[in-house]
Coordinates of C-alpha atoms in Angstrom, one line a residue:
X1 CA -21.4 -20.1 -11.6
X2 CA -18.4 -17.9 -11.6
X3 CA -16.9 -16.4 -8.8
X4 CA -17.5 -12.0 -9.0
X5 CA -15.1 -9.9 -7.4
X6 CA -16.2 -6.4 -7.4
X7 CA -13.4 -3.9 -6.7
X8 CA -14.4 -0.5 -5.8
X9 CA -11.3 2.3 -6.8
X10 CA -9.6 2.3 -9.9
X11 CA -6.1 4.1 -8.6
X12 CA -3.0 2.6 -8.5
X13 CA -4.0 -0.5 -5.9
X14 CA -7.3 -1.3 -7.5
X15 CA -6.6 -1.3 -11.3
X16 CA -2.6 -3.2 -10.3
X17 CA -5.6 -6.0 -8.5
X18 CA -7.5 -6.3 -11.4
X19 CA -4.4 -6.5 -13.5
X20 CA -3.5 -9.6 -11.4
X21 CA -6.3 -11.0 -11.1
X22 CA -6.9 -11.0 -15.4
X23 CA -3.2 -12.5 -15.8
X24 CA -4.1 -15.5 -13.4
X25 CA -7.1 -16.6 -15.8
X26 CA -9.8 -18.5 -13.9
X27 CA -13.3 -18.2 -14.3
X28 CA -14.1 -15.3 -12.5
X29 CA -15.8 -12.2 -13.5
X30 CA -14.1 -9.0 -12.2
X31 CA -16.0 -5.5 -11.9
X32 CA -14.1 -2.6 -11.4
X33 CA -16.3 0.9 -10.3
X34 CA -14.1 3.7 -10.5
X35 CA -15.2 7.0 -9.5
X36 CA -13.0 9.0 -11.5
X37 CA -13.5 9.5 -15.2
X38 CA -10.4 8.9 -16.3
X39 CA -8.4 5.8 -17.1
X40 CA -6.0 4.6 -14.3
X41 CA -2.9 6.7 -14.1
X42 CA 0.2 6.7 -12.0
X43 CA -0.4 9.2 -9.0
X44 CA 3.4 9.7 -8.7
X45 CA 3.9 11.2 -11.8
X46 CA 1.7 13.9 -11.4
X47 CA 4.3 16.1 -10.6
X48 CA 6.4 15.4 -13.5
X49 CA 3.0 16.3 -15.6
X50 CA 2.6 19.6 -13.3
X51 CA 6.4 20.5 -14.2
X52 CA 5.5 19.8 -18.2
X53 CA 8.1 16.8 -18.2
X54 CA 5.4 14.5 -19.9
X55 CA 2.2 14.8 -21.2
X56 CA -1.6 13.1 -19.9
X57 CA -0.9 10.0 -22.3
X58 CA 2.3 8.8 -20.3
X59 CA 1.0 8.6 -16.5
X60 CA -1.7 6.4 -17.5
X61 CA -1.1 2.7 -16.6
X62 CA -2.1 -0.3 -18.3
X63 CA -5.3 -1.7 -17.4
X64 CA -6.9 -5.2 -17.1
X65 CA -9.2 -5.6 -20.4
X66 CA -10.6 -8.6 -22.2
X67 CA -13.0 -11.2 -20.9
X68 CA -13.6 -11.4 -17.7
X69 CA -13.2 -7.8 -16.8
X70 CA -16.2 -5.1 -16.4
X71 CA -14.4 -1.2 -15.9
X72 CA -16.5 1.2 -15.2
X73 CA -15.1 4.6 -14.6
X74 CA -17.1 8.0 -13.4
X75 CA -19.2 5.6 -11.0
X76 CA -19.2 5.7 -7.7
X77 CA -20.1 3.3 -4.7
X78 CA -22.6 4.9 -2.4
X79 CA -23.3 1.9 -0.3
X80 CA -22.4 -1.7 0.6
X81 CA -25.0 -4.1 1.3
X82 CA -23.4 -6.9 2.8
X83 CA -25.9 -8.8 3.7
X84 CA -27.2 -8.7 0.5
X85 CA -23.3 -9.4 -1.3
X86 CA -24.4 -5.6 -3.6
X87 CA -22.8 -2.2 -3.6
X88 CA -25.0 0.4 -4.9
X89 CA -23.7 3.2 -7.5
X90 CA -24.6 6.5 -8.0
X91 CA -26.3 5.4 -11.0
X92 CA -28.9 3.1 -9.6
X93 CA -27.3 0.2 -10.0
X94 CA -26.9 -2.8 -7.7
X95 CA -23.5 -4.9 -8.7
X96 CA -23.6 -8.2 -6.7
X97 CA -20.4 -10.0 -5.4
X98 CA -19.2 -13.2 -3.8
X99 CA -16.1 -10.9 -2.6
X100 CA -15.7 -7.1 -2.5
X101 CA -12.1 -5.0 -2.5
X102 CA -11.9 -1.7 -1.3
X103 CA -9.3 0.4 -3.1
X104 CA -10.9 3.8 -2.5
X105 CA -7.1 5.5 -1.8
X106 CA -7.2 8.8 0.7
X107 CA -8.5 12.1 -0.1
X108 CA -6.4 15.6 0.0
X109 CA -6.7 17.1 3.4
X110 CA -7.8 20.7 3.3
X111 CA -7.5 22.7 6.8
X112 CA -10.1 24.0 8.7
X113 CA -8.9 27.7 7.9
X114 CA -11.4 30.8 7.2
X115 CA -11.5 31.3 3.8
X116 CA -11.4 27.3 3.3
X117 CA -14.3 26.2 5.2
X118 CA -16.8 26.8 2.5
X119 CA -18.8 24.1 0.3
X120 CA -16.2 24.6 -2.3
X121 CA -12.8 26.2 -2.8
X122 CA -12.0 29.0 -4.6
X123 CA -11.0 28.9 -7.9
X124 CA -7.4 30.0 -7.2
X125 CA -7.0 27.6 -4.3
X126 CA -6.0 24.0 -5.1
X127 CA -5.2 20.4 -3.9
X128 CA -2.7 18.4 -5.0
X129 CA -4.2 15.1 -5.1
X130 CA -5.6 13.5 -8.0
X131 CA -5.4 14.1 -12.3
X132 CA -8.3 16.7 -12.1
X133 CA -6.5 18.4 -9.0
X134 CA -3.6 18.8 -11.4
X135 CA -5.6 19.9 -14.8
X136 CA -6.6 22.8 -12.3
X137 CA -3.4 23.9 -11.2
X138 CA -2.2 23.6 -15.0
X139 CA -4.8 25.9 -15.7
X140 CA -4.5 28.4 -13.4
X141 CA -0.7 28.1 -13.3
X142 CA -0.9 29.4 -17.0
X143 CA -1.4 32.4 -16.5
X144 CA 0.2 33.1 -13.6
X145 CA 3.4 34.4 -12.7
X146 CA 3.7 33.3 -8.7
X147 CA 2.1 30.3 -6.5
X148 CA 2.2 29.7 -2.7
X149 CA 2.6 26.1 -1.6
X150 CA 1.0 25.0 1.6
X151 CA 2.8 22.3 3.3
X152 CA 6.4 21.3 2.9
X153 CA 6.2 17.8 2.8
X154 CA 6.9 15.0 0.0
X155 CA 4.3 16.0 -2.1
X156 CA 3.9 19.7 -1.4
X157 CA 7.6 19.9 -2.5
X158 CA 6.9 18.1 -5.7
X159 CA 4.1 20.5 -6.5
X160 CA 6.6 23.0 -5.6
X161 CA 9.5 21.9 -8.0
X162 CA 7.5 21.7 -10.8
X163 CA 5.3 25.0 -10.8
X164 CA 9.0 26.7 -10.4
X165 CA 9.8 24.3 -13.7
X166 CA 7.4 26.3 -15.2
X167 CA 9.0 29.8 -14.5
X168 CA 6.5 30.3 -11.7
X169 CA 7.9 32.0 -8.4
X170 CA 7.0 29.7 -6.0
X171 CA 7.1 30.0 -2.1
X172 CA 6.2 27.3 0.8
X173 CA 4.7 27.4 3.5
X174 CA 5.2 24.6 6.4
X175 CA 4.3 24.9 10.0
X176 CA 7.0 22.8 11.3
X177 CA 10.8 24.3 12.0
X178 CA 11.8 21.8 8.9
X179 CA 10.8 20.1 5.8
X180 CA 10.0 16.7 5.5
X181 CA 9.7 16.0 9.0
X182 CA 8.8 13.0 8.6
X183 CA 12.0 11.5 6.4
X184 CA 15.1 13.7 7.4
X185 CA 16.0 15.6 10.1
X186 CA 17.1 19.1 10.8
X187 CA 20.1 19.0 9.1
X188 CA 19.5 17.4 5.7
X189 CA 16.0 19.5 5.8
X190 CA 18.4 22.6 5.9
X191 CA 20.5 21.4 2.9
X192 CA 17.3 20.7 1.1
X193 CA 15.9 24.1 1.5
X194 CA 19.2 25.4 0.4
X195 CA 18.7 23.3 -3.0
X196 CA 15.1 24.5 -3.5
X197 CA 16.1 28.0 -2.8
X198 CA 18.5 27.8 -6.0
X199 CA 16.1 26.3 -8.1
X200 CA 13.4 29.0 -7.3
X201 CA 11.6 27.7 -4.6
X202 CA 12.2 30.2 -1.2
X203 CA 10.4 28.4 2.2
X204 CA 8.8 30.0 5.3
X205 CA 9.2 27.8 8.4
X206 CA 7.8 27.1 11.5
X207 CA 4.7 29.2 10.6
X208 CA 0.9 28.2 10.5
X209 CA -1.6 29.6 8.3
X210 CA -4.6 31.2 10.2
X211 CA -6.7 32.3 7.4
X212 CA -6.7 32.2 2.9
X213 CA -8.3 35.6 1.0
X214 CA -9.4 34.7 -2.5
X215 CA -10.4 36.1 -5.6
X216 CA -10.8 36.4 -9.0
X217 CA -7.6 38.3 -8.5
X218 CA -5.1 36.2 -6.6
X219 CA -4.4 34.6 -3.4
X220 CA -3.8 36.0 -0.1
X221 CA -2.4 33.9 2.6
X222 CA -2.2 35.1 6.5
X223 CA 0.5 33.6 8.6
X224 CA 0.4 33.6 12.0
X225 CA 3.4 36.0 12.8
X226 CA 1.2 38.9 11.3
X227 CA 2.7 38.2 8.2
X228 CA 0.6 38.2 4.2
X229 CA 1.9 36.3 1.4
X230 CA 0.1 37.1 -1.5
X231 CA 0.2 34.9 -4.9
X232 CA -2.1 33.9 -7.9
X233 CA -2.5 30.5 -6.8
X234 CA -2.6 28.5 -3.7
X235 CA -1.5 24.8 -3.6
X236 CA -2.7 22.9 -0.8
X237 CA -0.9 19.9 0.5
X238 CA -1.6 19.5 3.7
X239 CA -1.5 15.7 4.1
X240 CA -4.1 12.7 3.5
X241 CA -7.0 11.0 5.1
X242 CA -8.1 7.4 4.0
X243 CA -11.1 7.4 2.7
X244 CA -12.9 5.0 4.9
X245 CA -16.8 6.4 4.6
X246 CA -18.0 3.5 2.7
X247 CA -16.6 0.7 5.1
X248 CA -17.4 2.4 8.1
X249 CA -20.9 3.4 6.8
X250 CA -20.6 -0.5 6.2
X251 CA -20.0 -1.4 10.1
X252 CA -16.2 -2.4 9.4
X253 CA -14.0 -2.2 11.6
X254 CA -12.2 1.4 11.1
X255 CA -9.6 2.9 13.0
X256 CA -7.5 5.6 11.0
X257 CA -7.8 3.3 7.9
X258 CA -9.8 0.0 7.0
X259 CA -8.5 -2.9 9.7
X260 CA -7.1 -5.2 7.9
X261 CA -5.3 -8.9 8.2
X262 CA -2.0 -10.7 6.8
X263 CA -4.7 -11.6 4.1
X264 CA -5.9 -8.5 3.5
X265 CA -9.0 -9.1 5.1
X266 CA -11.7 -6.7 6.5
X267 CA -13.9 -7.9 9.6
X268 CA -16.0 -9.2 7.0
X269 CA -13.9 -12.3 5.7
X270 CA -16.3 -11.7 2.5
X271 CA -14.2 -8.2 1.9
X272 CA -10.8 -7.4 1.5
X273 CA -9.5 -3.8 1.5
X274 CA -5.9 -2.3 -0.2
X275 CA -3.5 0.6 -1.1
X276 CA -3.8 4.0 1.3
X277 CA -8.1 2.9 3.0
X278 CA -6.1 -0.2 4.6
X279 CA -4.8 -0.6 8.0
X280 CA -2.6 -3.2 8.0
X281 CA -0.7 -4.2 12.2
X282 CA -1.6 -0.6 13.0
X283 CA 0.0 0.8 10.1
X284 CA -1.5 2.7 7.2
X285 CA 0.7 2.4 3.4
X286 CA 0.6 5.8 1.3
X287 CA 3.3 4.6 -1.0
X288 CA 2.7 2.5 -4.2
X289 CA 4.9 -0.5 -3.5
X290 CA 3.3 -1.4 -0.8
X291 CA -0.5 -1.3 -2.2
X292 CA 1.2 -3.4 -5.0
X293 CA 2.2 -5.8 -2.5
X294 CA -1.2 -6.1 -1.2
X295 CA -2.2 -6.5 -4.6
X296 CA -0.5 -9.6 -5.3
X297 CA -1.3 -11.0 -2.2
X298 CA -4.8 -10.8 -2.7
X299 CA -4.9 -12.3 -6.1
X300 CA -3.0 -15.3 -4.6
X301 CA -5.6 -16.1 -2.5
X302 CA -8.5 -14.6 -4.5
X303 CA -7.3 -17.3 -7.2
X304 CA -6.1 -20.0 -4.5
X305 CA -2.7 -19.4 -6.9
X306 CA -1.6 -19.6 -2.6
X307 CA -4.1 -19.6 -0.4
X308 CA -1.4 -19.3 2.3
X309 CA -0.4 -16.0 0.7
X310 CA 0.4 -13.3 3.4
X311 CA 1.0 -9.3 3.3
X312 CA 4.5 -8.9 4.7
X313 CA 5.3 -5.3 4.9
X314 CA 8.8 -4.3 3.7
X315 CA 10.9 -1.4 5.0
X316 CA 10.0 1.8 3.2
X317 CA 12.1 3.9 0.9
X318 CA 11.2 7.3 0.1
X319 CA 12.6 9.0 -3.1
X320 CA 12.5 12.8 -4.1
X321 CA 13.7 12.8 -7.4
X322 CA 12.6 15.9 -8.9
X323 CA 14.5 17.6 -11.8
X324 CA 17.9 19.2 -10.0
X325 CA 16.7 16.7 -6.7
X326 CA 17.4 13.5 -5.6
X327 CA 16.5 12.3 -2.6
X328 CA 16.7 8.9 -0.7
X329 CA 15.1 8.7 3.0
X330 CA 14.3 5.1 4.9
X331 CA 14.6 4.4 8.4
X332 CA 13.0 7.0 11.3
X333 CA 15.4 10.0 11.5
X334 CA 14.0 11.2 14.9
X335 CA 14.7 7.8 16.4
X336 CA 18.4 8.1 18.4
X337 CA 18.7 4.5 18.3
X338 CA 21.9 2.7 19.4
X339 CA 25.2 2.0 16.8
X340 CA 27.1 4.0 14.7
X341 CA 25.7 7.7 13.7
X342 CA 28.4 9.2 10.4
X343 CA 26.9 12.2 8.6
X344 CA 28.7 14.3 5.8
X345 CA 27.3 18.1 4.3
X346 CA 28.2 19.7 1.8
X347 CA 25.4 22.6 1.3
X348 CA 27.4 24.4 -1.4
X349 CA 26.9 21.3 -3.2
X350 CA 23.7 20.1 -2.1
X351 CA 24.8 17.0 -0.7
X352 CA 23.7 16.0 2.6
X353 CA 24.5 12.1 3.8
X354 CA 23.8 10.9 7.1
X355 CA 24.0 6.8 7.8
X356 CA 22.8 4.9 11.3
X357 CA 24.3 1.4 11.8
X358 CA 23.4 -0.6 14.3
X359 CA 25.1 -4.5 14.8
X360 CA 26.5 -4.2 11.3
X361 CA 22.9 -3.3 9.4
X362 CA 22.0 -0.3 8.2
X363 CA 18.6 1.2 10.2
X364 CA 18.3 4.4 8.9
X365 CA 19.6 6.4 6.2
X366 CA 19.4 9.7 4.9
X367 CA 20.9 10.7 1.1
X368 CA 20.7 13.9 -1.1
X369 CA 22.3 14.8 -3.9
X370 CA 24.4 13.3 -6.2
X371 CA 25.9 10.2 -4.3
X372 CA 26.6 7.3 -6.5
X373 CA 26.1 4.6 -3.5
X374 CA 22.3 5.3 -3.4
X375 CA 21.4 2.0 -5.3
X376 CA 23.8 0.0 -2.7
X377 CA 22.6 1.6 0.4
X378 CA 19.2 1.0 -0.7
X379 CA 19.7 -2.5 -1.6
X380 CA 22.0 -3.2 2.0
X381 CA 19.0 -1.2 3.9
X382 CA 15.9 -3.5 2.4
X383 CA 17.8 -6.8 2.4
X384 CA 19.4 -6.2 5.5
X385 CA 22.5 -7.2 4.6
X386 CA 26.2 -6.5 6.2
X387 CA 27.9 -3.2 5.5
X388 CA 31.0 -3.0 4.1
X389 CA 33.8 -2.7 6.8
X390 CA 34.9 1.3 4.9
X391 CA 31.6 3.0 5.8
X392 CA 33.1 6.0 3.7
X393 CA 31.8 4.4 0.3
X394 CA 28.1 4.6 1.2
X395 CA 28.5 8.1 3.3
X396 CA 30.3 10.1 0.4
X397 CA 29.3 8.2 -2.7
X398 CA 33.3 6.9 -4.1
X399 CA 34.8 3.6 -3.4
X400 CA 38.0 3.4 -1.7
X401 CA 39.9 0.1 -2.7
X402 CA 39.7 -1.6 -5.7
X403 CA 36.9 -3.9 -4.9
X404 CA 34.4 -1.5 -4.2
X405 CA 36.0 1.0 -7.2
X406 CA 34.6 -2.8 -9.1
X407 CA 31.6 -2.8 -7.7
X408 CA 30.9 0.7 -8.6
X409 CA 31.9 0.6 -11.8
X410 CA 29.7 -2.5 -13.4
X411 CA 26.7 -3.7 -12.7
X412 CA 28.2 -7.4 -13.2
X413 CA 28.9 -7.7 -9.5
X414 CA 25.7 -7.1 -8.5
X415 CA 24.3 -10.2 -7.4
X416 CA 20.7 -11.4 -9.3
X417 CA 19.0 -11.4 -5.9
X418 CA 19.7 -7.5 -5.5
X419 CA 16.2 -5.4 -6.2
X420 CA 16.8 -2.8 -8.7
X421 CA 12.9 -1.5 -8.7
X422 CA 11.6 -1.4 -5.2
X423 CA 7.6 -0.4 -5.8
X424 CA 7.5 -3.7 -8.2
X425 CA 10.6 -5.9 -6.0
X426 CA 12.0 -6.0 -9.6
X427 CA 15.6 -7.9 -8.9
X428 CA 18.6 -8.1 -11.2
X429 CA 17.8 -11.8 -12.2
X430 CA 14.4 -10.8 -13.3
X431 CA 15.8 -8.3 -15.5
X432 CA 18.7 -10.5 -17.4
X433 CA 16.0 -13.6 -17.5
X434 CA 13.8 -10.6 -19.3
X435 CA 16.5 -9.8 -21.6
X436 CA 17.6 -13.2 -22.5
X437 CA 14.0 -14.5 -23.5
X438 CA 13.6 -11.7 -25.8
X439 CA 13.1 -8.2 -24.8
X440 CA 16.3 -6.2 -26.3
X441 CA 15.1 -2.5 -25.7
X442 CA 14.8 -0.9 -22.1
X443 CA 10.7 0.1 -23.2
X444 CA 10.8 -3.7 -23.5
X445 CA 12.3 -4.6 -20.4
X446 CA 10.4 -2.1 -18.3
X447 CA 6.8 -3.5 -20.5
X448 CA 7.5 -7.0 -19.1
X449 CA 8.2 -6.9 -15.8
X450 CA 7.3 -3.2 -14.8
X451 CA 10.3 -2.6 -13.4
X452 CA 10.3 1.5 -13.6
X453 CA 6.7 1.8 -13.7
X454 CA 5.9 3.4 -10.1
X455 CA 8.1 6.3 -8.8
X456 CA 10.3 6.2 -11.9
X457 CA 13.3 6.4 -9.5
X458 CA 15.2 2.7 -11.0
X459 CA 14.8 3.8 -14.7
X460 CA 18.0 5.0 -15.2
X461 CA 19.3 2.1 -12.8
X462 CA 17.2 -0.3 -15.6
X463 CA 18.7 1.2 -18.9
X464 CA 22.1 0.8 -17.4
X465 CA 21.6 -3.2 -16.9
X466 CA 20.0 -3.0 -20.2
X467 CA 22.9 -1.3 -21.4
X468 CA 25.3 -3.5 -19.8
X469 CA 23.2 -6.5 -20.9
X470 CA 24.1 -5.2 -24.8
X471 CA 27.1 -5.2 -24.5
X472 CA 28.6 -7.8 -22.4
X473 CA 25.4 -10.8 -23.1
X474 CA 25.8 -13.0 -25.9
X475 CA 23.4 -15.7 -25.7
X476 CA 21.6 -16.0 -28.9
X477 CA 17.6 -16.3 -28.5
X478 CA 15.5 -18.9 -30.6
X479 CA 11.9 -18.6 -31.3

């Protein structure tokens, strides 16, 4: 009989599993119970939807189909039985399995405030969270003419940018002194704020909310220094929970997320859990190239492709790359560490750079606006690799000397092994073999090996290797 793998959560981490587990073959049935109606769709673009950059059709992602694979969407998991090997739906259906994934993802956090603590939320009040999250902005947003954001963090920020895309006067809100607390520090938070402000995005700081007023109206929001904002639509982004009900309803092991080990593992070796529920060496993920890590790792040993397969967490990039935007943060900024510490602001411009070296390696690194180095420091940051002796190159974005003027002017110095799409660890090498067995458009390119296909941050990085590749490649290709 063949093996059944029943993953529950069709998001970014459960459909990429079944994706990998359908392009290893085997005989295997997979069953995939997604609670959300919808096809599987990039979570990262939603933002780009909100700011009507693209349209439903392109933030869906490709999904396992054929033989082999059972998707069922608008069906959720109400229980595991695991001494039984079911899950029962809401449905009344049992779905047996010989292993079970969990890729139920985190929900939208909404605070505890008066106004909010209600079975539901008003119709003007909104998280930022999921594809129907965003239909109801959309909706809302249309005719509207103002919008209050409620946390000033990566994704509250996105939400922001794009409602003020759509000629919406937008203001956040964030209780903390700065923005992105969690990636930059005071400084480059200031800069940033300074860039939102010109693209129509004003901020109050260091101010809770203590209570929401809503109606068929508007929005009013109470701060805590006596202050009202008032708006016709309230976006909440307040942060995320894993949702861990199921497996702790289970008797899993939970902490903050699902435990998890270097195999993905739950405390029942018979389940596996990835993406934002898992735990993994005390750490929860929240970004998409990790839970596409997991993925893979889990199909290796699913398969017994490598049964010795093991999650190795990489160090995390964030991008902001939001139209007039771009943001690169990795490291901890609030970590004084030991090395070298070079900064450079420009706020007139935007530009905020501020590099941490420590024993010749990059450890942290904060870069907005338009620096050119981005894609180097990124690269020299993952790999840890040397930095060059002239730090200036990486801090202000312009080669001094002719080597680096080389290095930044073609991508034929970069070596194969450099990755050019971190939530896929996409390299170089990947991309030319790609190019050389066929695939002669950058649509092409990016449909083989999915290089561009999470945050969207490496496209333009892709179509200029492409480019390069069209004009500089001659091999001829035989079918």
């Amino acid at each position: 009989m063949s093996e059944r793998v029943v993953i529950v959560g069709n998001g970014m981490a459960g459909s990429r599993l079944a994706g990998e587990l359908h392009a290893r073959g085997g005989d295997r049935k997979v069953t995939v119970l997604g609670a959300e109606p919808h096809r599987a769709y990039n979570r990262i673009m939603l933002s780009t939807l909100l700011a009507g950059k693209i349209g439903e059709p392109d933030v869906e992602l490709a999904e396992a189909a054929g033989q082999g694979v059972d998707l069922r969407t608008g069906v959720t998991v109400t229980a595991i039985d695991r001494a039984a090997g079911t899950v029962h739906t809401d449905d009344g259906d049992r779905v047996a399995y010989d292993h079970l994934v969990l890729a139920t993802g985190s929900r939208a956090v909404v605070p505890p405030l008066p106004g909010l603590d209600g079975p539901g939320l008003p119709e003007r009040v909104v998280p930022f969270r999921t594809l129907d999250d965003c239909r109801r902005i959309l909706a809302v947003a249309g005719g509207a003419r103002s919008a209050l954001v409620l946390g000033g963090g990566l994704l509250g920020l996105e939400a922001a940018r794009g409602l003020a895309a759509r000629g919406l006067d937008v203001a956040v809100v964030h209780p903390v002194p700065y923005l992105m607390e969690r990636q930059l520090d005071p400084a480059g938070a200031a800069v940033l704020a300074g860039t939102l402000a010109g693209l129509g995005v004003s901020t109050h700081l260091a101010v809770a909310a203590t209570g929401v007023v809503a109606d068929a109206d508007g929005v009013r929001l109470d701060l805590a220094d006596g202050r009202s904002l008032t708006a016709d639509l309230l976006v909440l982004s307040c942060g995320v929970r894993p949702d861990t009900a199921l497996a702790r309803a289970a008797g899993l092991a939970v902490e903050r997320g699902v435990l998890v080990d270097d195999r993905l593992r739950t405390s029942d070796p018979r389940i596996s859990a990835v993406g934002d529920c898992a735990q993994h060496d005390g750490a929860l993920t929240g970004l998409v190239a990790p839970a596409w890590a997991q993925a893979r790792v889990v199909a290796q040993v699913l398969t017994g492709e490598d049964p010795q397969a093991r999650y190795r967490p990489r160090p995390a990039v964030t991008r902001l790359k939001a139209a007039g935007i771009d943001l690169a943060a990795m490291g901890d900024p609030g970590d004084g560490g030991t090395g070298e510490e070079l900064t450079f602001a420009d706020p007139a411009r935007g530009t905020y750079a501020r590099l941490r070296i420590h024993d010749e390696r990059l450890t942290a690194a904060i870069l907005l606006g338009d620096n050119p180095a981005v894609g180097t420091v990124i690269q020299l940051f993952d790999r840890g690799q040397p930095v060059p002796a002239d730090r200036r190159s990486l801090l202000l974005g312009r080669a001094f000397g002719a080597t680096a003027g080389a290095q930044a002017a073609t991508p034929a110095l970069m070596p194969d092994a450099a990755t050019v799409c971190q939530c896929n660890d996409v390299s170089k090498g990947e991309l030319v073999g790609c190019w050389r067995s066929g695939a002669r458009t950058v649509d092409a390119v990016v449909a083989a090996t999915r290089a561009g296909t999470g945050c969207g941050g490496c496209r333009d990085a892709v179509a200029g290797i492409v480019g390069w590749l069209s004009e500089v490649d001659s091999v001829e290709v035989t079918r």
